[in-house]
């Protein structure tokens, strides 16, 4: 009798252990799957973002997740700014049965490698935010791009700077020479947006008839902390000679502001005009507080939504534009427009993140 009871207890214990293990396994989700359990029955879209902790891309990612809900199984990966890792992630996504790929490249030059992998399985590819070379897109009929016209953000930022400078020249032209002395925080060297913004912002200011002197230009790699370090060094070297801080993105603009605050700016009458690009909520807050002159809305919400809409259509074997408001240009790209944001129209920026 004792042996029977002992056997029964042992059997129940083993059964409970198996059930518990099965239960735990059932609640585990793949680190690349951002969807809920129900998404398993939906077509899979394999997606990568060059790094999750990039200020702007974090908002694009949220928009993608929102757009994907109930429509596709979005398998989303953080490439951690490592191109080799991203290529491995693409291999894994293809092996997991992705019906289309949405790729925010670490290095735009790697686009052909991604296409070569997708092409073997006849998988459509939607690149977003970092634009591949036009010839690469043209070489595969199922490759597309969602992003912006890089030069447009530089032009709009330049127009913003010119208007603000002319309106405040009496206060901002510290040495009274009529020239705008600036420092510029550049994004990742070689990145199409960084190169275009750096060129066109200054070209536009000059076209508006404003003379400029470049005191310093260096990369902050889109990163707030790196921008703070650069700005610390520039303040130590140039101090009152700096009359304007131009940043290729809001993350670096915020980093510059942190440095300027340490140096006593934005207190009393000590002010430094700072401009960025992206119109992320943190930057909008700085504009409202009078610590940023303005920014340029880089529409994360629509970029994320458009990327998923095209990828979802592709995954379902439809025309990528079916049921959307988007159009493709002659480079097979959807272009989401930029918008100037200042205190006067700040609600436009806020509405983009609702």
PDB file of C-alpha atoms in Angstrom, residues 206-352:
ATOM      1  CA  UNK A 206      24.292  81.714 -47.213  1.00  0.00           C
ATOM      2  CA  UNK A 207      21.638  81.871 -49.954  1.00  0.00           C
ATOM      3  CA  UNK A 208      19.574  84.030 -47.617  1.00  0.00           C
ATOM      4  CA  UNK A 209      22.375  86.601 -47.688  1.00  0.00           C
ATOM      5  CA  UNK A 210      23.862  85.839 -44.273  1.00  0.00           C
ATOM      6  CA  UNK A 211      27.638  85.613 -43.933  1.00  0.00           C
ATOM      7  CA  UNK A 212      28.877  82.762 -41.745  1.00  0.00           C
ATOM      8  CA  UNK A 213      32.058  81.652 -39.998  1.00  0.00           C
ATOM      9  CA  UNK A 214      32.458  77.991 -39.084  1.00  0.00           C
ATOM     10  CA  UNK A 215      34.227  77.787 -35.717  1.00  0.00           C
ATOM     11  CA  UNK A 216      33.971  74.019 -35.409  1.00  0.00           C
ATOM     12  CA  UNK A 217      32.334  71.003 -37.048  1.00  0.00           C
ATOM     13  CA  UNK A 218      32.579  67.456 -35.723  1.00  0.00           C
ATOM     14  CA  UNK A 219      30.528  64.305 -35.467  1.00  0.00           C
ATOM     15  CA  UNK A 220      28.422  63.559 -32.420  1.00  0.00           C
ATOM     16  CA  UNK A 221      27.255  60.277 -34.044  1.00  0.00           C
ATOM     17  CA  UNK A 222      23.588  61.246 -33.411  1.00  0.00           C
ATOM     18  CA  UNK A 223      24.292  60.745 -29.682  1.00  0.00           C
ATOM     19  CA  UNK A 224      23.388  63.185 -26.880  1.00  0.00           C
ATOM     20  CA  UNK A 225      26.284  62.233 -24.591  1.00  0.00           C
ATOM     21  CA  UNK A 226      28.854  62.551 -27.368  1.00  0.00           C
ATOM     22  CA  UNK A 227      27.352  65.935 -28.274  1.00  0.00           C
ATOM     23  CA  UNK A 228      27.700  67.108 -24.671  1.00  0.00           C
ATOM     24  CA  UNK A 229      31.377  66.164 -24.716  1.00  0.00           C
ATOM     25  CA  UNK A 230      31.958  68.030 -27.991  1.00  0.00           C
ATOM     26  CA  UNK A 231      30.088  71.086 -26.763  1.00  0.00           C
ATOM     27  CA  UNK A 232      32.048  71.098 -23.494  1.00  0.00           C
ATOM     28  CA  UNK A 233      35.284  71.251 -25.491  1.00  0.00           C
ATOM     29  CA  UNK A 234      33.984  73.957 -27.838  1.00  0.00           C
ATOM     30  CA  UNK A 235      32.790  76.150 -24.979  1.00  0.00           C
ATOM     31  CA  UNK A 236      36.188  75.799 -23.328  1.00  0.00           C
ATOM     32  CA  UNK A 237      37.932  76.780 -26.576  1.00  0.00           C
ATOM     33  CA  UNK A 238      35.618  79.389 -28.128  1.00  0.00           C
ATOM     34  CA  UNK A 239      33.335  80.482 -25.277  1.00  0.00           C
ATOM     35  CA  UNK A 240      31.623  83.766 -26.200  1.00  0.00           C
ATOM     36  CA  UNK A 241      32.746  83.533 -29.831  1.00  0.00           C
ATOM     37  CA  UNK A 242      30.015  80.935 -30.468  1.00  0.00           C
ATOM     38  CA  UNK A 243      26.819  82.573 -31.712  1.00  0.00           C
ATOM     39  CA  UNK A 244      24.802  79.577 -32.944  1.00  0.00           C
ATOM     40  CA  UNK A 245      24.692  75.807 -32.340  1.00  0.00           C
ATOM     41  CA  UNK A 246      23.458  73.710 -35.254  1.00  0.00           C
ATOM     42  CA  UNK A 247      22.779  69.992 -34.764  1.00  0.00           C
ATOM     43  CA  UNK A 248      21.910  67.373 -37.387  1.00  0.00           C
ATOM     44  CA  UNK A 249      19.380  65.869 -34.972  1.00  0.00           C
ATOM     45  CA  UNK A 250      17.550  66.695 -31.751  1.00  0.00           C
ATOM     46  CA  UNK A 251      19.454  64.128 -29.707  1.00  0.00           C
ATOM     47  CA  UNK A 252      22.685  66.050 -30.259  1.00  0.00           C
ATOM     48  CA  UNK A 253      20.892  69.377 -29.788  1.00  0.00           C
ATOM     49  CA  UNK A 254      19.735  68.167 -26.369  1.00  0.00           C
ATOM     50  CA  UNK A 255      23.289  67.105 -25.558  1.00  0.00           C
ATOM     51  CA  UNK A 256      24.547  70.550 -26.511  1.00  0.00           C
ATOM     52  CA  UNK A 257      21.916  72.190 -24.317  1.00  0.00           C
ATOM     53  CA  UNK A 258      23.045  70.076 -21.347  1.00  0.00           C
ATOM     54  CA  UNK A 259      26.578  71.375 -21.872  1.00  0.00           C
ATOM     55  CA  UNK A 260      25.426  74.982 -22.300  1.00  0.00           C
ATOM     56  CA  UNK A 261      23.373  74.772 -19.105  1.00  0.00           C
ATOM     57  CA  UNK A 262      26.485  73.714 -17.184  1.00  0.00           C
ATOM     58  CA  UNK A 263      28.214  76.794 -18.594  1.00  0.00           C
ATOM     59  CA  UNK A 264      25.468  79.074 -17.258  1.00  0.00           C
ATOM     60  CA  UNK A 265      23.411  79.520 -20.417  1.00  0.00           C
ATOM     61  CA  UNK A 266      19.597  79.828 -20.349  1.00  0.00           C
ATOM     62  CA  UNK A 267      19.845  81.594 -17.006  1.00  0.00           C
ATOM     63  CA  UNK A 268      19.267  85.325 -16.789  1.00  0.00           C
ATOM     64  CA  UNK A 269      20.266  87.021 -20.041  1.00  0.00           C
ATOM     65  CA  UNK A 270      22.795  84.370 -21.105  1.00  0.00           C
ATOM     66  CA  UNK A 271      21.324  82.658 -24.168  1.00  0.00           C
ATOM     67  CA  UNK A 272      22.534  80.491 -27.039  1.00  0.00           C
ATOM     68  CA  UNK A 273      20.375  79.712 -30.087  1.00  0.00           C
ATOM     69  CA  UNK A 274      20.230  75.949 -30.753  1.00  0.00           C
ATOM     70  CA  UNK A 275      18.442  74.133 -33.567  1.00  0.00           C
ATOM     71  CA  UNK A 276      17.993  70.433 -34.337  1.00  0.00           C
ATOM     72  CA  UNK A 277      16.083  68.028 -36.569  1.00  0.00           C
ATOM     73  CA  UNK A 278      13.409  65.415 -35.711  1.00  0.00           C
ATOM     74  CA  UNK A 279      10.979  67.295 -33.408  1.00  0.00           C
ATOM     75  CA  UNK A 280      11.072  64.538 -30.797  1.00  0.00           C
ATOM     76  CA  UNK A 281       8.952  65.301 -27.704  1.00  0.00           C
ATOM     77  CA  UNK A 282      11.990  66.137 -25.565  1.00  0.00           C
ATOM     78  CA  UNK A 283      13.040  68.781 -28.084  1.00  0.00           C
ATOM     79  CA  UNK A 284       9.530  70.220 -28.245  1.00  0.00           C
ATOM     80  CA  UNK A 285       9.716  70.652 -24.483  1.00  0.00           C
ATOM     81  CA  UNK A 286      12.991  72.577 -24.866  1.00  0.00           C
ATOM     82  CA  UNK A 287      11.366  74.846 -27.467  1.00  0.00           C
ATOM     83  CA  UNK A 288       8.513  75.585 -25.085  1.00  0.00           C
ATOM     84  CA  UNK A 289      11.020  76.401 -22.352  1.00  0.00           C
ATOM     85  CA  UNK A 290      12.893  78.761 -24.683  1.00  0.00           C
ATOM     86  CA  UNK A 291      16.045  76.620 -24.737  1.00  0.00           C
ATOM     87  CA  UNK A 292      15.765  75.692 -28.416  1.00  0.00           C
ATOM     88  CA  UNK A 293      14.931  78.052 -31.252  1.00  0.00           C
ATOM     89  CA  UNK A 294      13.319  75.323 -33.316  1.00  0.00           C
ATOM     90  CA  UNK A 295      13.620  71.996 -35.052  1.00  0.00           C
ATOM     91  CA  UNK A 296      12.438  70.198 -38.178  1.00  0.00           C
ATOM     92  CA  UNK A 297       9.760  67.541 -37.857  1.00  0.00           C
ATOM     93  CA  UNK A 298      11.070  64.220 -39.113  1.00  0.00           C
ATOM     94  CA  UNK A 299       7.761  62.387 -39.029  1.00  0.00           C
ATOM     95  CA  UNK A 300       8.513  59.216 -37.054  1.00  0.00           C
ATOM     96  CA  UNK A 301       4.854  58.258 -36.818  1.00  0.00           C
ATOM     97  CA  UNK A 302       4.258  58.258 -40.572  1.00  0.00           C
ATOM     98  CA  UNK A 303       7.648  56.728 -41.396  1.00  0.00           C
ATOM     99  CA  UNK A 304       6.945  53.812 -39.074  1.00  0.00           C
ATOM    100  CA  UNK A 305       3.381  53.398 -40.284  1.00  0.00           C
ATOM    101  CA  UNK A 306       4.311  53.600 -43.975  1.00  0.00           C
ATOM    102  CA  UNK A 307       7.094  51.051 -43.528  1.00  0.00           C
ATOM    103  CA  UNK A 308       4.723  48.510 -41.968  1.00  0.00           C
ATOM    104  CA  UNK A 309       1.955  49.247 -44.480  1.00  0.00           C
ATOM    105  CA  UNK A 310       4.264  48.534 -47.421  1.00  0.00           C
ATOM    106  CA  UNK A 311       5.818  45.504 -45.716  1.00  0.00           C
ATOM    107  CA  UNK A 312       2.376  44.105 -44.824  1.00  0.00           C
ATOM    108  CA  UNK A 313       1.160  44.440 -48.407  1.00  0.00           C
ATOM    109  CA  UNK A 314       4.346  42.809 -49.661  1.00  0.00           C
ATOM    110  CA  UNK A 315       3.976  39.958 -47.157  1.00  0.00           C
ATOM    111  CA  UNK A 316       0.440  39.356 -48.426  1.00  0.00           C
ATOM    112  CA  UNK A 317       1.537  39.329 -52.071  1.00  0.00           C
ATOM    113  CA  UNK A 318      -0.207  42.632 -52.848  1.00  0.00           C
ATOM    114  CA  UNK A 319       0.996  45.802 -54.512  1.00  0.00           C
ATOM    115  CA  UNK A 320       2.969  47.590 -51.780  1.00  0.00           C
ATOM    116  CA  UNK A 321       0.861  50.763 -52.078  1.00  0.00           C
ATOM    117  CA  UNK A 322      -2.548  49.057 -52.016  1.00  0.00           C
ATOM    118  CA  UNK A 323      -4.908  50.738 -49.571  1.00  0.00           C
ATOM    119  CA  UNK A 324      -2.369  53.415 -48.572  1.00  0.00           C
ATOM    120  CA  UNK A 325      -2.060  57.152 -49.206  1.00  0.00           C
ATOM    121  CA  UNK A 326       1.580  56.849 -50.282  1.00  0.00           C
ATOM    122  CA  UNK A 327       3.216  57.236 -53.672  1.00  0.00           C
ATOM    123  CA  UNK A 328       6.533  55.968 -55.007  1.00  0.00           C
ATOM    124  CA  UNK A 329       8.951  58.337 -56.718  1.00  0.00           C
ATOM    125  CA  UNK A 330      11.245  57.396 -59.592  1.00  0.00           C
ATOM    126  CA  UNK A 331      13.647  55.750 -57.129  1.00  0.00           C
ATOM    127  CA  UNK A 332      10.945  53.441 -55.734  1.00  0.00           C
ATOM    128  CA  UNK A 333      10.838  55.501 -52.552  1.00  0.00           C
ATOM    129  CA  UNK A 334       8.038  56.827 -50.363  1.00  0.00           C
ATOM    130  CA  UNK A 335       9.013  60.321 -49.211  1.00  0.00           C
ATOM    131  CA  UNK A 336       7.520  61.567 -45.940  1.00  0.00           C
ATOM    132  CA  UNK A 337       7.764  65.402 -45.879  1.00  0.00           C
ATOM    133  CA  UNK A 338       9.614  67.477 -43.261  1.00  0.00           C
ATOM    134  CA  UNK A 339       8.003  70.425 -41.447  1.00  0.00           C
ATOM    135  CA  UNK A 340       9.605  73.422 -39.699  1.00  0.00           C
ATOM    136  CA  UNK A 341       8.682  73.551 -36.004  1.00  0.00           C
ATOM    137  CA  UNK A 342       9.023  76.603 -33.760  1.00  0.00           C
ATOM    138  CA  UNK A 343       7.121  77.823 -30.723  1.00  0.00           C
ATOM    139  CA  UNK A 344       4.534  79.313 -33.081  1.00  0.00           C
ATOM    140  CA  UNK A 345       3.382  75.944 -34.484  1.00  0.00           C
ATOM    141  CA  UNK A 346       4.595  73.547 -31.810  1.00  0.00           C
ATOM    142  CA  UNK A 347       1.239  71.761 -31.738  1.00  0.00           C
ATOM    143  CA  UNK A 348       2.032  70.344 -35.186  1.00  0.00           C
ATOM    144  CA  UNK A 349       5.018  68.579 -33.656  1.00  0.00           C
ATOM    145  CA  UNK A 350       3.019  67.339 -30.692  1.00  0.00           C
ATOM    146  CA  UNK A 351       0.250  65.992 -32.913  1.00  0.00           C
ATOM    147  CA  UNK A 352       2.799  63.864 -34.774  1.00  0.00           C
TER     148      UNK A 352
END
